[in-house]
Tab-separated table of C-alpha atoms in Angstrom:
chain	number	residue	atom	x	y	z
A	127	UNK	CA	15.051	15.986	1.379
A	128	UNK	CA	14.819	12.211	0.665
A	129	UNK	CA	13.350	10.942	-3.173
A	130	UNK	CA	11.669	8.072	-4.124
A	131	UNK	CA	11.210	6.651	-7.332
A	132	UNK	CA	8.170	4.589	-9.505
A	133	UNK	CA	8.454	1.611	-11.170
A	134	UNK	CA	5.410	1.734	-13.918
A	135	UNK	CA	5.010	-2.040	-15.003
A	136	UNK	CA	2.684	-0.700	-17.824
A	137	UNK	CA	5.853	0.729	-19.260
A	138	UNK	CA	8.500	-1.157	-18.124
A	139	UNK	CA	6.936	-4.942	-18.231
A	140	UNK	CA	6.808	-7.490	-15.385
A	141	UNK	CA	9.991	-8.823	-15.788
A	142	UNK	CA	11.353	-10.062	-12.823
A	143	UNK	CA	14.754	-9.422	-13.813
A	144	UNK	CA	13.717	-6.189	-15.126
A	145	UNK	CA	12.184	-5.242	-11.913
A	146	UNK	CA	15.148	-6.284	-9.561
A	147	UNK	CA	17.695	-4.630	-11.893
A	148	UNK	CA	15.746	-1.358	-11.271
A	149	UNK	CA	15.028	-1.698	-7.593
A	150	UNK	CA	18.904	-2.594	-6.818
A	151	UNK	CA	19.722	0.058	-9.271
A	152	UNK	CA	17.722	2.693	-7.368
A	153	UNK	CA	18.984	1.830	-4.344
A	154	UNK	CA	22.433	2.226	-5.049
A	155	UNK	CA	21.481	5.907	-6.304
A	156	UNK	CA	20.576	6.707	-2.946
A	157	UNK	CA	16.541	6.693	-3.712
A	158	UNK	CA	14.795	5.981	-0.534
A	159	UNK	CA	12.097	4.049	-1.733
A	160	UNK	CA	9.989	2.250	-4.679
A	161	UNK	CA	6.837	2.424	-5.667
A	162	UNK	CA	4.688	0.523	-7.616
A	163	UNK	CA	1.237	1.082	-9.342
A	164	UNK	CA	-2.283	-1.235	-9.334
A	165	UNK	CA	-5.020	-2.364	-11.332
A	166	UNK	CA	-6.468	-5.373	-10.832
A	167	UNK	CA	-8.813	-5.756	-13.950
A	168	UNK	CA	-8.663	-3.692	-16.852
A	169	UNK	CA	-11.153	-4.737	-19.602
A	170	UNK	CA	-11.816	-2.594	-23.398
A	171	UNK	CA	-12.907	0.531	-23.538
A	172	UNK	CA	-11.717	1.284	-20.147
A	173	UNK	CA	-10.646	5.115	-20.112
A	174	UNK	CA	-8.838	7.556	-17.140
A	175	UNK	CA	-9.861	10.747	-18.465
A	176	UNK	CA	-9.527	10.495	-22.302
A	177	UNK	CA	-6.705	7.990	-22.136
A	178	UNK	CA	-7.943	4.569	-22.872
A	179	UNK	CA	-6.209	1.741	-20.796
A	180	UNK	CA	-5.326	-1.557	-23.448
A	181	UNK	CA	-7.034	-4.702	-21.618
A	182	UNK	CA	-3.099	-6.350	-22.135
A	183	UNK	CA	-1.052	-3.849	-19.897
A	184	UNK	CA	0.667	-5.676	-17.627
A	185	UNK	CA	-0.411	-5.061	-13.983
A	186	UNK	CA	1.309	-7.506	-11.693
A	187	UNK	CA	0.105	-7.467	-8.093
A	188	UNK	CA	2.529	-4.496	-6.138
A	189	UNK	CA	2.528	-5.921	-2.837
A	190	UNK	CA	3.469	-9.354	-4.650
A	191	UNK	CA	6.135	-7.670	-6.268
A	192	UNK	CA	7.204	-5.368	-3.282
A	193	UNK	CA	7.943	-8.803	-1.636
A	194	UNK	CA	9.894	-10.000	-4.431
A	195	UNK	CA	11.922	-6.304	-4.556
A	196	UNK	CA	12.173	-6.474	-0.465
A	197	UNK	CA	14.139	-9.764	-0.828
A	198	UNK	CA	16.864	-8.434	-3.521
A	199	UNK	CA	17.221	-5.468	-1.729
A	200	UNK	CA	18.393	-4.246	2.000
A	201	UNK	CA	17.208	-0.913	2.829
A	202	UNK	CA	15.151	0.296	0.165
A	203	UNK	CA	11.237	1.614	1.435
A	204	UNK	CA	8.271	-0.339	0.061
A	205	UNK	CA	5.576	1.647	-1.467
A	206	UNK	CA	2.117	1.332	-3.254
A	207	UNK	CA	1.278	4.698	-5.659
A	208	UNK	CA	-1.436	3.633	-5.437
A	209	UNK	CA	-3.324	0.621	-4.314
A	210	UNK	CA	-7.138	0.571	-4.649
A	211	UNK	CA	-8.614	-0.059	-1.190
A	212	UNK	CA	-12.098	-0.236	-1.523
A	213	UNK	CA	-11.573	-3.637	-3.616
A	214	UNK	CA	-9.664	-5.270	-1.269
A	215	UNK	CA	-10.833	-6.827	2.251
A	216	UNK	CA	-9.570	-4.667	4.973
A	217	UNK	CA	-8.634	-7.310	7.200
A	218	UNK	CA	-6.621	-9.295	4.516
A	219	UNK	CA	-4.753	-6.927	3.363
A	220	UNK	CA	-3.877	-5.875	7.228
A	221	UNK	CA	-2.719	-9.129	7.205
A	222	UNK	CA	-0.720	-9.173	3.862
A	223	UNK	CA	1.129	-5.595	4.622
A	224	UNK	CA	2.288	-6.817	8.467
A	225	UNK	CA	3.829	-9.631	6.637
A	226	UNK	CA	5.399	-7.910	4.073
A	227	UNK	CA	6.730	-5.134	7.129
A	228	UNK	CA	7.906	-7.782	9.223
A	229	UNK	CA	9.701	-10.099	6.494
A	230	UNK	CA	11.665	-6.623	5.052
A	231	UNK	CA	12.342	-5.577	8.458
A	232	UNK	CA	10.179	-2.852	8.541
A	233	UNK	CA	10.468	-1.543	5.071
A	234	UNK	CA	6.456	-1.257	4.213
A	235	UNK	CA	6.474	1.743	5.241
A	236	UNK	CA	4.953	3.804	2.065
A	237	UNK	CA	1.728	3.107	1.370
A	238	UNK	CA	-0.326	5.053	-0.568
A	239	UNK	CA	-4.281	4.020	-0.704
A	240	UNK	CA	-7.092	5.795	-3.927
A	241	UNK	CA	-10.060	5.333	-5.201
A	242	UNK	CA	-9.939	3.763	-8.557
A	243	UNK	CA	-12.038	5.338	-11.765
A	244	UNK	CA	-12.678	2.778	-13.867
A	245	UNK	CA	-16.421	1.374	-13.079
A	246	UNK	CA	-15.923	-2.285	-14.612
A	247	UNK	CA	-13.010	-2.219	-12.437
A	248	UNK	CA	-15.316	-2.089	-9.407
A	249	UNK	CA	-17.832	-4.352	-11.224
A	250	UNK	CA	-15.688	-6.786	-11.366
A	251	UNK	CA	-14.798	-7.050	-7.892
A	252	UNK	CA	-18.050	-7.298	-6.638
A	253	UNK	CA	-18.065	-3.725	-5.378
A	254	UNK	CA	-21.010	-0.568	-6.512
A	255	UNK	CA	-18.508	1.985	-7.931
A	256	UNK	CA	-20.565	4.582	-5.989
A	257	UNK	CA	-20.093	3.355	-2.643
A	258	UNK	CA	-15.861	3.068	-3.207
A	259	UNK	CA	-15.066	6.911	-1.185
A	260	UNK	CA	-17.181	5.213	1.737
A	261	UNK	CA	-15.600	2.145	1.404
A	262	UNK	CA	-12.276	3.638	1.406
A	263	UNK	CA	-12.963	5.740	5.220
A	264	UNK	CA	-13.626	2.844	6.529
A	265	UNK	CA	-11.076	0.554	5.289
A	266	UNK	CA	-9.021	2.672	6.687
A	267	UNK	CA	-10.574	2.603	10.098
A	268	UNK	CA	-10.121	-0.835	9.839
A	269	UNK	CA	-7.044	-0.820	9.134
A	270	UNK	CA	-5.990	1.198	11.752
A	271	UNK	CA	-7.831	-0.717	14.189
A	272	UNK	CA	-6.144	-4.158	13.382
A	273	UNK	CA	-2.623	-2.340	13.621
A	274	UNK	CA	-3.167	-0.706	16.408
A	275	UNK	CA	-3.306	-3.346	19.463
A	276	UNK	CA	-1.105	-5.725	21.340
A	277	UNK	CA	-0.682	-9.179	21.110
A	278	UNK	CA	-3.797	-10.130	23.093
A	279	UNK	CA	-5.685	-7.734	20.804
A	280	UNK	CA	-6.034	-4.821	23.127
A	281	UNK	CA	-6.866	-2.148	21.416
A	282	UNK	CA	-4.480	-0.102	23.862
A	283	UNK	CA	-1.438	2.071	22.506
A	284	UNK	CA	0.113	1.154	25.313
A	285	UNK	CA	2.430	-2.068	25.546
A	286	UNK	CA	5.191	-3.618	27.926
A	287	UNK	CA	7.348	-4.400	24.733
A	288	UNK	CA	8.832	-1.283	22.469
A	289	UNK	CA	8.981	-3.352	19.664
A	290	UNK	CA	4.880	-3.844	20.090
A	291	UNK	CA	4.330	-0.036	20.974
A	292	UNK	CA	1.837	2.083	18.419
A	293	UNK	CA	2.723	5.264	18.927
A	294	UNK	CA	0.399	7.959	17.310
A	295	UNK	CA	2.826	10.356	17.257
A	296	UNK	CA	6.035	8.751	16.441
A	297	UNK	CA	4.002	6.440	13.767
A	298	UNK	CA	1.464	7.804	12.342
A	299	UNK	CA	-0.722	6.199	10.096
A	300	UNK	CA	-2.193	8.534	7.715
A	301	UNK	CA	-3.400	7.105	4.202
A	302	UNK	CA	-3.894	9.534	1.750
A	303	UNK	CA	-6.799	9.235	-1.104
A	304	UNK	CA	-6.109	10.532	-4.497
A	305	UNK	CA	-9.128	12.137	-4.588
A	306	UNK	CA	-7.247	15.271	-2.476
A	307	UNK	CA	-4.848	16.522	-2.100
A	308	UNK	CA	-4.983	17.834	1.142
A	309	UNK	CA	-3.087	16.925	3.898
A	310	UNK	CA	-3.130	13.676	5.625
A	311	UNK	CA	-6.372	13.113	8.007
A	312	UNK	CA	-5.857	13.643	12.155
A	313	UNK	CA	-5.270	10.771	13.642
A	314	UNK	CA	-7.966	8.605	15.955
A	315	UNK	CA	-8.072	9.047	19.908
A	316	UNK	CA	-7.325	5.796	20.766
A	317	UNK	CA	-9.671	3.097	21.666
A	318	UNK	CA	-11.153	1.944	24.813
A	319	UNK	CA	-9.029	-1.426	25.978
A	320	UNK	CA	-10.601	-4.787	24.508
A	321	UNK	CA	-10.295	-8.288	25.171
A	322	UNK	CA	-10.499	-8.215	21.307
A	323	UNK	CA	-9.971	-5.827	18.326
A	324	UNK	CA	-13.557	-6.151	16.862
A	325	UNK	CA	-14.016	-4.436	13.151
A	326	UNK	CA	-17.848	-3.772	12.906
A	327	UNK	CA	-20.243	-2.952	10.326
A	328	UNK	CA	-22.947	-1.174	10.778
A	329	UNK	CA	-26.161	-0.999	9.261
A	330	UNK	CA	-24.836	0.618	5.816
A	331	UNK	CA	-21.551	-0.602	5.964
A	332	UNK	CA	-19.288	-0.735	2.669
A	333	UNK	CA	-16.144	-1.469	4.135
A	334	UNK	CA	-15.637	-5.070	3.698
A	335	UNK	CA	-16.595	-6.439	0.045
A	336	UNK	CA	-19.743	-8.373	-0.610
A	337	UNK	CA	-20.091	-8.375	3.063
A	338	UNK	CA	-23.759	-8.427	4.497
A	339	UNK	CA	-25.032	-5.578	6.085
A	340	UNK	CA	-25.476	-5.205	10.009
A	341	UNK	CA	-22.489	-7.739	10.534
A	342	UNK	CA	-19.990	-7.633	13.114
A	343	UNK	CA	-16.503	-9.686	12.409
A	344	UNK	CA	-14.432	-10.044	15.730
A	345	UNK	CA	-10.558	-10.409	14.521
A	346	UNK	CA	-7.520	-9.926	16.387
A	347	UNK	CA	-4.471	-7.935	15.394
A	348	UNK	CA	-2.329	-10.190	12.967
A	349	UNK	CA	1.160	-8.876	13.424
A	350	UNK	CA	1.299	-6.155	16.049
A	351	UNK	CA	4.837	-5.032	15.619
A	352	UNK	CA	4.436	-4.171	12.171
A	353	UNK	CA	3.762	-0.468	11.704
A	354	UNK	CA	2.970	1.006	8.062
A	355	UNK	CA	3.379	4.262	7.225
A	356	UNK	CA	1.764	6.412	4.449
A	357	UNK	CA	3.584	9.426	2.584
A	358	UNK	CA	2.341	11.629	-0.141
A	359	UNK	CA	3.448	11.726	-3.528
A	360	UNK	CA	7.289	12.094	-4.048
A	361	UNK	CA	9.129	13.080	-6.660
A	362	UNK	CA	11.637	11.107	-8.922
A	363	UNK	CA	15.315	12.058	-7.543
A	364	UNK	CA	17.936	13.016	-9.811
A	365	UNK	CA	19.952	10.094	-11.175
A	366	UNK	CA	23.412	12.627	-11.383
A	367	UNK	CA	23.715	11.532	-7.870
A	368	UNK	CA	24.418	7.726	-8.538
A	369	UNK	CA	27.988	6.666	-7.749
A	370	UNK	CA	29.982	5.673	-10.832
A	371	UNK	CA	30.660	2.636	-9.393
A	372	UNK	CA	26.515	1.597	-8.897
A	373	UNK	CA	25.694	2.538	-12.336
A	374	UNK	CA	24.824	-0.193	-14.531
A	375	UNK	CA	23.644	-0.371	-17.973
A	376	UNK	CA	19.457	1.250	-17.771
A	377	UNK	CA	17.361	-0.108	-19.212
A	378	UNK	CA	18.124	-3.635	-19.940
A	379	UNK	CA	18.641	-4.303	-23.793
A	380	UNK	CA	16.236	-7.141	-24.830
């Protein structure tokens, strides 16, 4: 059994020497991976449940700050718990997570997609709240579609180069949404071969923000040998198991 661990800026703070410290710390414990949380506009009187969420808790953006961890660290896993898809453009963020895979050598490899539940949140993104769990299936579908082709944007699983290869069985790509906690959905049958990986929206669409309706945006695969991988919630490991030698002072005084 392998353990992750979160890093909760809200708690902790966004300092960046705070955050390395932790990450380096983690890794030398043996954790296999670090994840970090999202908001991306909190506002008063915003509430999860009957918690109320301060407008000033610090929410740094993860995948920002997973490429600051990725470059302190050398094997540690990337992960998002969790990163609210339906306000974020499918195709840039296929973009932003290839990048981050390919410049940590393959360590974006836990990411973990919900919901959100704070309305003004969605509001202020330019997304109807109501529409998010639609948004979110086909994000995803997107998602997979952009990661899933070959360098001439095929949207074939099959590739000359290993390195290129999607694989649905040896990689699956199977985000979760916090709104169950069932088990991972089955993945695609593959495409039909393409000249180009086209993402399309149908009359109705939601999955691309603010994006008109009965549109069609042809885009081809940004980094094809990056391959992310999605994992559900794991638990904090036991810090007993930390070598005497990789234990430094936790937390940070000041």
């Amino acid at each position: 059994m392998k353990f992750a661990i979160s890093y909760s800026t809200p708690f902790y703070g966004a300092d960046p020497d705070r955050i390395i410290a932790f990450a380096q710390h983690a890794e030398a414990c043996g954790f296999e991976g670090l994840y970090l949380p999202d908001h991306i506009a909190l506002y008063p009187g915003a509430k999860v449940g009957n918690f109320e969420m301060p407008a000033t808790l610090p929410y740094p953006d993860p995948l920002d700050c997973l490429s600051f961890v990725a470059a302190a660290t050398q094997r540690l896993l990337l992960g998002t718990g969790v990163l609210l898809l339906p306000y974020r453009h499918p195709v840039l963020l296929a973009k932003r997570l290839a990048t981050i895979d390919v410049l940590s050598r393959g360590r974006m490899r836990l990411l973990t997609v919900g919901l959100g539940t704070l309305p003004g949140e969605a509001t202020a993104t330019g997304v109807d709240f109501a529409t998010r769990g639609r948004r979110t299936d086909e994000a995803i579908d997107v998602l997979r579609l952009l990661w899933s082709g070959d360098a001439e944007g095929s949207a074939s699983t099959a590739s000359s180069s290993p390195s290129t290869r999607w694989s649905a069985s040896r990689n699956p790509l199977a985000c979760r949404s916090c709104r169950s906690t069932s088990a991972a959905p089955a993945e695609p049958p593959p495409a039909e071969p393409a000249d180009v990986a086209t993402a399309t929206s149908p009359a109705g669409c939601s999955a691309l923000p603010n994006a008109p309706l009965n549109s069609t945006s042809p885009v081809r695969k940004p980094l094809p040998q990056a391959v992310i991988r999605t994992r559900s919630n794991t638990p904090a490991g036991d810090r007993s198991t930390c070598p005497p030698s990789a234990s430094p002072d936790w937390p940070p005084k000041g």
